[in-house]
Amino acid sequence: MSGDNFGSVTEFILIGFSSFPHLQLMFFLLFLLVYLFTLLGNLLIMATVWSECSLHTPMYLFLCALSISEILYTFAIIPRMLADLLSTDLSISFVACASQMFSFTPGFTHSFLLTVMGYDRYVAICHPLRYNVLMSPRGCACLVVWSWTGGLVVGQVVTSSIFQLTFCGSNEIRYFGCHVLPLFKLACGDNVSTVSKGVGLVCIAALLGCCLLILHSYAFIVATILRIPSAEGRHKTFSTCVSHLTIVVVHYGFASVIYLKPKGPQSLEGDTLMGITYTALTPFLSPIIFSLRNKELKEAMKKTFLSKL
């Protein structure tokens, strides 16, 4: 397969799960359950925040935006993956592959929203008297819009850069979806190295930049908490950050495995398992962590749903 990317490449073959022929039915059932629970968990959070007036605050507005990004992210990837697990036709058209890659955009939005949530915690703990001014409804709406805009811009830059390359040789993508690194391995031409470095820089800058901003917020948060005289006061204040901090560790822990792993020969099985961990498990764990670690949200869920049973 050679020549111009649009002229010669009409489809790719997704072979991510071909190394697990006897486990595909089990994977289908497992990932179907994970997907359904991810949808249910995020929809429950959104419904609870919508119906409970006491949760109409900036932190829960950002949490709803985070739930929307997780629903869109999993919807773009997992249904196609589930279909492939039951199908013998693993082909995906060039245009559909490009569309799927752009659909990874909510993953970048997720990072921006986690950064905004870290800023919200910083303002609430370090500048409580100015919280209503700094986190006004208009200001919060702008932060959400900018998070989605940032994700769309990064997604567009990455997708357009990759699909302007020429693809030749094998058309088998050693992954369960159209992702950055597997597609670079199929590209050819003098500009592949340059584009690869540019895309890598954009992805790492987005992830690392957000991570550093979150760390910056928590540095001030920790300094403020340590100045609280009572142990009970320190514990109560820090407990408002635990769920967000846990999600940050999970999100960036899995993302670093995908984007910052050292170069070298990688097995198909290892790439697939690491990728599915980030794609399926992170959105699955997020509503569980927020529901279990956030006492206010947990009580609101009991009040909203269990009282009606």
PDB file of C-alpha atoms in Angstrom, residues 8-145:
ATOM      1  CA  SER A   8      -4.213   4.612  -1.666  1.00  0.00           C
ATOM      2  CA  VAL A   9      -5.378   3.877   1.870  1.00  0.00           C
ATOM      3  CA  THR A  10      -9.081   3.158   1.950  1.00  0.00           C
ATOM      4  CA  GLU A  11      -9.192   1.164   5.168  1.00  0.00           C
ATOM      5  CA  PHE A  12      -7.215  -0.090   8.133  1.00  0.00           C
ATOM      6  CA  ILE A  13      -7.471  -3.389  10.011  1.00  0.00           C
ATOM      7  CA  LEU A  14      -7.727  -3.257  13.818  1.00  0.00           C
ATOM      8  CA  ILE A  15      -5.927  -6.309  15.206  1.00  0.00           C
ATOM      9  CA  GLY A  16      -5.617  -5.297  18.853  1.00  0.00           C
ATOM     10  CA  PHE A  17      -7.477  -8.322  20.204  1.00  0.00           C
ATOM     11  CA  SER A  18      -6.251 -10.866  17.650  1.00  0.00           C
ATOM     12  CA  SER A  19      -3.739 -12.189  20.193  1.00  0.00           C
ATOM     13  CA  PHE A  20      -6.602 -13.253  22.492  1.00  0.00           C
ATOM     14  CA  PRO A  21      -8.798 -15.411  20.212  1.00  0.00           C
ATOM     15  CA  HIS A  22     -10.111 -17.592  23.037  1.00  0.00           C
ATOM     16  CA  LEU A  23     -10.798 -14.678  25.394  1.00  0.00           C
ATOM     17  CA  GLN A  24     -12.759 -12.401  23.090  1.00  0.00           C
ATOM     18  CA  LEU A  25     -16.194 -13.421  24.370  1.00  0.00           C
ATOM     19  CA  MET A  26     -15.041 -12.922  27.955  1.00  0.00           C
ATOM     20  CA  PHE A  27     -13.572  -9.530  27.014  1.00  0.00           C
ATOM     21  CA  PHE A  28     -16.843  -8.590  25.317  1.00  0.00           C
ATOM     22  CA  LEU A  29     -18.903  -9.350  28.425  1.00  0.00           C
ATOM     23  CA  LEU A  30     -16.382  -7.663  30.724  1.00  0.00           C
ATOM     24  CA  PHE A  31     -16.085  -4.458  28.695  1.00  0.00           C
ATOM     25  CA  LEU A  32     -19.836  -4.343  28.086  1.00  0.00           C
ATOM     26  CA  LEU A  33     -20.420  -4.368  31.838  1.00  0.00           C
ATOM     27  CA  VAL A  34     -17.692  -1.765  32.360  1.00  0.00           C
ATOM     28  CA  TYR A  35     -19.220   0.434  29.658  1.00  0.00           C
ATOM     29  CA  LEU A  36     -22.765   0.154  31.043  1.00  0.00           C
ATOM     30  CA  PHE A  37     -21.628   0.885  34.593  1.00  0.00           C
ATOM     31  CA  THR A  38     -19.602   3.856  33.310  1.00  0.00           C
ATOM     32  CA  LEU A  39     -22.682   5.291  31.610  1.00  0.00           C
ATOM     33  CA  LEU A  40     -24.890   4.559  34.617  1.00  0.00           C
ATOM     34  CA  GLY A  41     -22.438   6.044  37.117  1.00  0.00           C
ATOM     35  CA  ASN A  42     -21.904   9.266  35.196  1.00  0.00           C
ATOM     36  CA  LEU A  43     -25.620   9.677  34.416  1.00  0.00           C
ATOM     37  CA  LEU A  44     -26.426   9.159  38.121  1.00  0.00           C
ATOM     38  CA  ILE A  45     -23.965  11.899  39.073  1.00  0.00           C
ATOM     39  CA  MET A  46     -25.452  14.293  36.514  1.00  0.00           C
ATOM     40  CA  ALA A  47     -29.040  13.497  37.565  1.00  0.00           C
ATOM     41  CA  THR A  48     -28.183  13.929  41.252  1.00  0.00           C
ATOM     42  CA  VAL A  49     -26.502  17.302  40.720  1.00  0.00           C
ATOM     43  CA  TRP A  50     -29.382  18.459  38.523  1.00  0.00           C
ATOM     44  CA  SER A  51     -32.105  17.485  41.033  1.00  0.00           C
ATOM     45  CA  GLU A  52     -30.363  18.522  44.263  1.00  0.00           C
ATOM     46  CA  CYS A  53     -30.255  22.306  44.719  1.00  0.00           C
ATOM     47  CA  SER A  54     -27.544  22.104  47.372  1.00  0.00           C
ATOM     48  CA  LEU A  55     -25.170  20.737  44.721  1.00  0.00           C
ATOM     49  CA  HIS A  56     -25.600  23.684  42.355  1.00  0.00           C
ATOM     50  CA  THR A  57     -22.068  24.875  43.046  1.00  0.00           C
ATOM     51  CA  PRO A  58     -18.991  25.340  40.821  1.00  0.00           C
ATOM     52  CA  MET A  59     -17.352  22.083  41.958  1.00  0.00           C
ATOM     53  CA  TYR A  60     -20.361  20.001  40.908  1.00  0.00           C
ATOM     54  CA  LEU A  61     -20.786  21.961  37.672  1.00  0.00           C
ATOM     55  CA  PHE A  62     -17.238  20.901  36.785  1.00  0.00           C
ATOM     56  CA  LEU A  63     -18.017  17.354  37.902  1.00  0.00           C
ATOM     57  CA  CYS A  64     -20.987  17.243  35.498  1.00  0.00           C
ATOM     58  CA  ALA A  65     -18.783  18.537  32.688  1.00  0.00           C
ATOM     59  CA  LEU A  66     -16.272  15.810  33.564  1.00  0.00           C
ATOM     60  CA  SER A  67     -19.033  13.182  33.445  1.00  0.00           C
ATOM     61  CA  ILE A  68     -20.108  14.405  29.998  1.00  0.00           C
ATOM     62  CA  SER A  69     -16.534  14.179  28.702  1.00  0.00           C
ATOM     63  CA  GLU A  70     -16.217  10.622  30.032  1.00  0.00           C
ATOM     64  CA  ILE A  71     -19.514   9.555  28.432  1.00  0.00           C
ATOM     65  CA  LEU A  72     -18.473  10.989  25.057  1.00  0.00           C
ATOM     66  CA  TYR A  73     -14.981   9.528  25.302  1.00  0.00           C
ATOM     67  CA  THR A  74     -16.163   6.001  26.025  1.00  0.00           C
ATOM     68  CA  PHE A  75     -18.991   6.266  23.459  1.00  0.00           C
ATOM     69  CA  ALA A  76     -16.464   7.092  20.743  1.00  0.00           C
ATOM     70  CA  ILE A  77     -14.271   4.068  21.466  1.00  0.00           C
ATOM     71  CA  ILE A  78     -15.930   1.226  23.343  1.00  0.00           C
ATOM     72  CA  PRO A  79     -19.018   0.438  21.182  1.00  0.00           C
ATOM     73  CA  ARG A  80     -16.765  -0.038  18.133  1.00  0.00           C
ATOM     74  CA  MET A  81     -14.410  -2.171  20.233  1.00  0.00           C
ATOM     75  CA  LEU A  82     -17.306  -4.333  21.435  1.00  0.00           C
ATOM     76  CA  ALA A  83     -18.500  -4.835  17.859  1.00  0.00           C
ATOM     77  CA  ASP A  84     -14.997  -5.888  16.778  1.00  0.00           C
ATOM     78  CA  LEU A  85     -14.825  -8.470  19.549  1.00  0.00           C
ATOM     79  CA  LEU A  86     -17.818 -10.260  18.015  1.00  0.00           C
ATOM     80  CA  SER A  87     -17.019  -9.654  14.360  1.00  0.00           C
ATOM     81  CA  THR A  88     -14.662 -11.220  11.848  1.00  0.00           C
ATOM     82  CA  ASP A  89     -14.554  -7.993   9.816  1.00  0.00           C
ATOM     83  CA  LEU A  90     -12.068  -5.775  11.665  1.00  0.00           C
ATOM     84  CA  SER A  91     -11.686  -3.176   8.917  1.00  0.00           C
ATOM     85  CA  ILE A  92     -12.271   0.533   9.478  1.00  0.00           C
ATOM     86  CA  SER A  93     -12.328   3.088   6.680  1.00  0.00           C
ATOM     87  CA  PHE A  94      -9.749   5.851   6.413  1.00  0.00           C
ATOM     88  CA  VAL A  95     -12.346   8.544   7.170  1.00  0.00           C
ATOM     89  CA  ALA A  96     -13.866   6.571  10.060  1.00  0.00           C
ATOM     90  CA  CYS A  97     -10.394   6.069  11.510  1.00  0.00           C
ATOM     91  CA  ALA A  98      -9.704   9.805  11.364  1.00  0.00           C
ATOM     92  CA  SER A  99     -13.084  10.499  12.979  1.00  0.00           C
ATOM     93  CA  GLN A 100     -12.375   8.032  15.761  1.00  0.00           C
ATOM     94  CA  MET A 101      -9.008   9.625  16.463  1.00  0.00           C
ATOM     95  CA  PHE A 102     -10.631  13.053  16.692  1.00  0.00           C
ATOM     96  CA  SER A 103     -13.129  11.494  19.097  1.00  0.00           C
ATOM     97  CA  PHE A 104     -10.253  11.055  21.558  1.00  0.00           C
ATOM     98  CA  THR A 105     -10.693  14.830  22.085  1.00  0.00           C
ATOM     99  CA  PRO A 106     -12.682  14.362  25.340  1.00  0.00           C
ATOM    100  CA  GLY A 107      -9.559  12.712  26.749  1.00  0.00           C
ATOM    101  CA  PHE A 108      -7.696  16.021  26.477  1.00  0.00           C
ATOM    102  CA  THR A 109     -10.778  17.889  27.729  1.00  0.00           C
ATOM    103  CA  HIS A 110     -10.696  15.576  30.739  1.00  0.00           C
ATOM    104  CA  SER A 111      -7.205  16.835  31.617  1.00  0.00           C
ATOM    105  CA  PHE A 112      -8.239  20.477  31.278  1.00  0.00           C
ATOM    106  CA  LEU A 113     -11.322  19.929  33.441  1.00  0.00           C
ATOM    107  CA  LEU A 114      -9.257  18.230  36.150  1.00  0.00           C
ATOM    108  CA  THR A 115      -7.005  21.301  36.113  1.00  0.00           C
ATOM    109  CA  VAL A 116     -10.021  23.597  36.494  1.00  0.00           C
ATOM    110  CA  MET A 117     -11.295  21.475  39.377  1.00  0.00           C
ATOM    111  CA  GLY A 118      -7.906  21.781  41.044  1.00  0.00           C
ATOM    112  CA  TYR A 119      -8.138  25.562  40.679  1.00  0.00           C
ATOM    113  CA  ASP A 120     -11.621  25.448  42.227  1.00  0.00           C
ATOM    114  CA  ARG A 121     -10.244  23.622  45.276  1.00  0.00           C
ATOM    115  CA  TYR A 122      -7.375  26.121  45.484  1.00  0.00           C
ATOM    116  CA  VAL A 123      -9.741  29.113  45.531  1.00  0.00           C
ATOM    117  CA  ALA A 124     -12.138  27.441  48.004  1.00  0.00           C
ATOM    118  CA  ILE A 125      -9.369  26.640  50.510  1.00  0.00           C
ATOM    119  CA  CYS A 126      -6.821  29.412  49.990  1.00  0.00           C
ATOM    120  CA  HIS A 127      -9.193  32.329  49.184  1.00  0.00           C
ATOM    121  CA  PRO A 128     -12.574  31.391  50.694  1.00  0.00           C
ATOM    122  CA  LEU A 129     -13.724  35.012  51.097  1.00  0.00           C
ATOM    123  CA  ARG A 130     -13.204  35.656  47.381  1.00  0.00           C
ATOM    124  CA  TYR A 131     -14.676  32.345  46.234  1.00  0.00           C
ATOM    125  CA  ASN A 132     -18.039  33.710  45.069  1.00  0.00           C
ATOM    126  CA  VAL A 133     -16.295  36.430  43.086  1.00  0.00           C
ATOM    127  CA  LEU A 134     -13.566  34.291  41.497  1.00  0.00           C
ATOM    128  CA  MET A 135     -15.890  31.358  40.836  1.00  0.00           C
ATOM    129  CA  SER A 136     -18.950  33.259  39.637  1.00  0.00           C
ATOM    130  CA  PRO A 137     -21.431  31.418  37.349  1.00  0.00           C
ATOM    131  CA  ARG A 138     -20.122  33.306  34.329  1.00  0.00           C
ATOM    132  CA  GLY A 139     -16.517  32.571  35.280  1.00  0.00           C
ATOM    133  CA  CYS A 140     -17.257  28.869  35.775  1.00  0.00           C
ATOM    134  CA  ALA A 141     -19.039  28.680  32.424  1.00  0.00           C
ATOM    135  CA  CYS A 142     -16.019  30.281  30.755  1.00  0.00           C
ATOM    136  CA  LEU A 143     -13.671  27.761  32.377  1.00  0.00           C
ATOM    137  CA  VAL A 144     -15.795  24.852  31.097  1.00  0.00           C
ATOM    138  CA  VAL A 145     -15.985  26.363  27.596  1.00  0.00           C
TER     139      VAL A 145
END
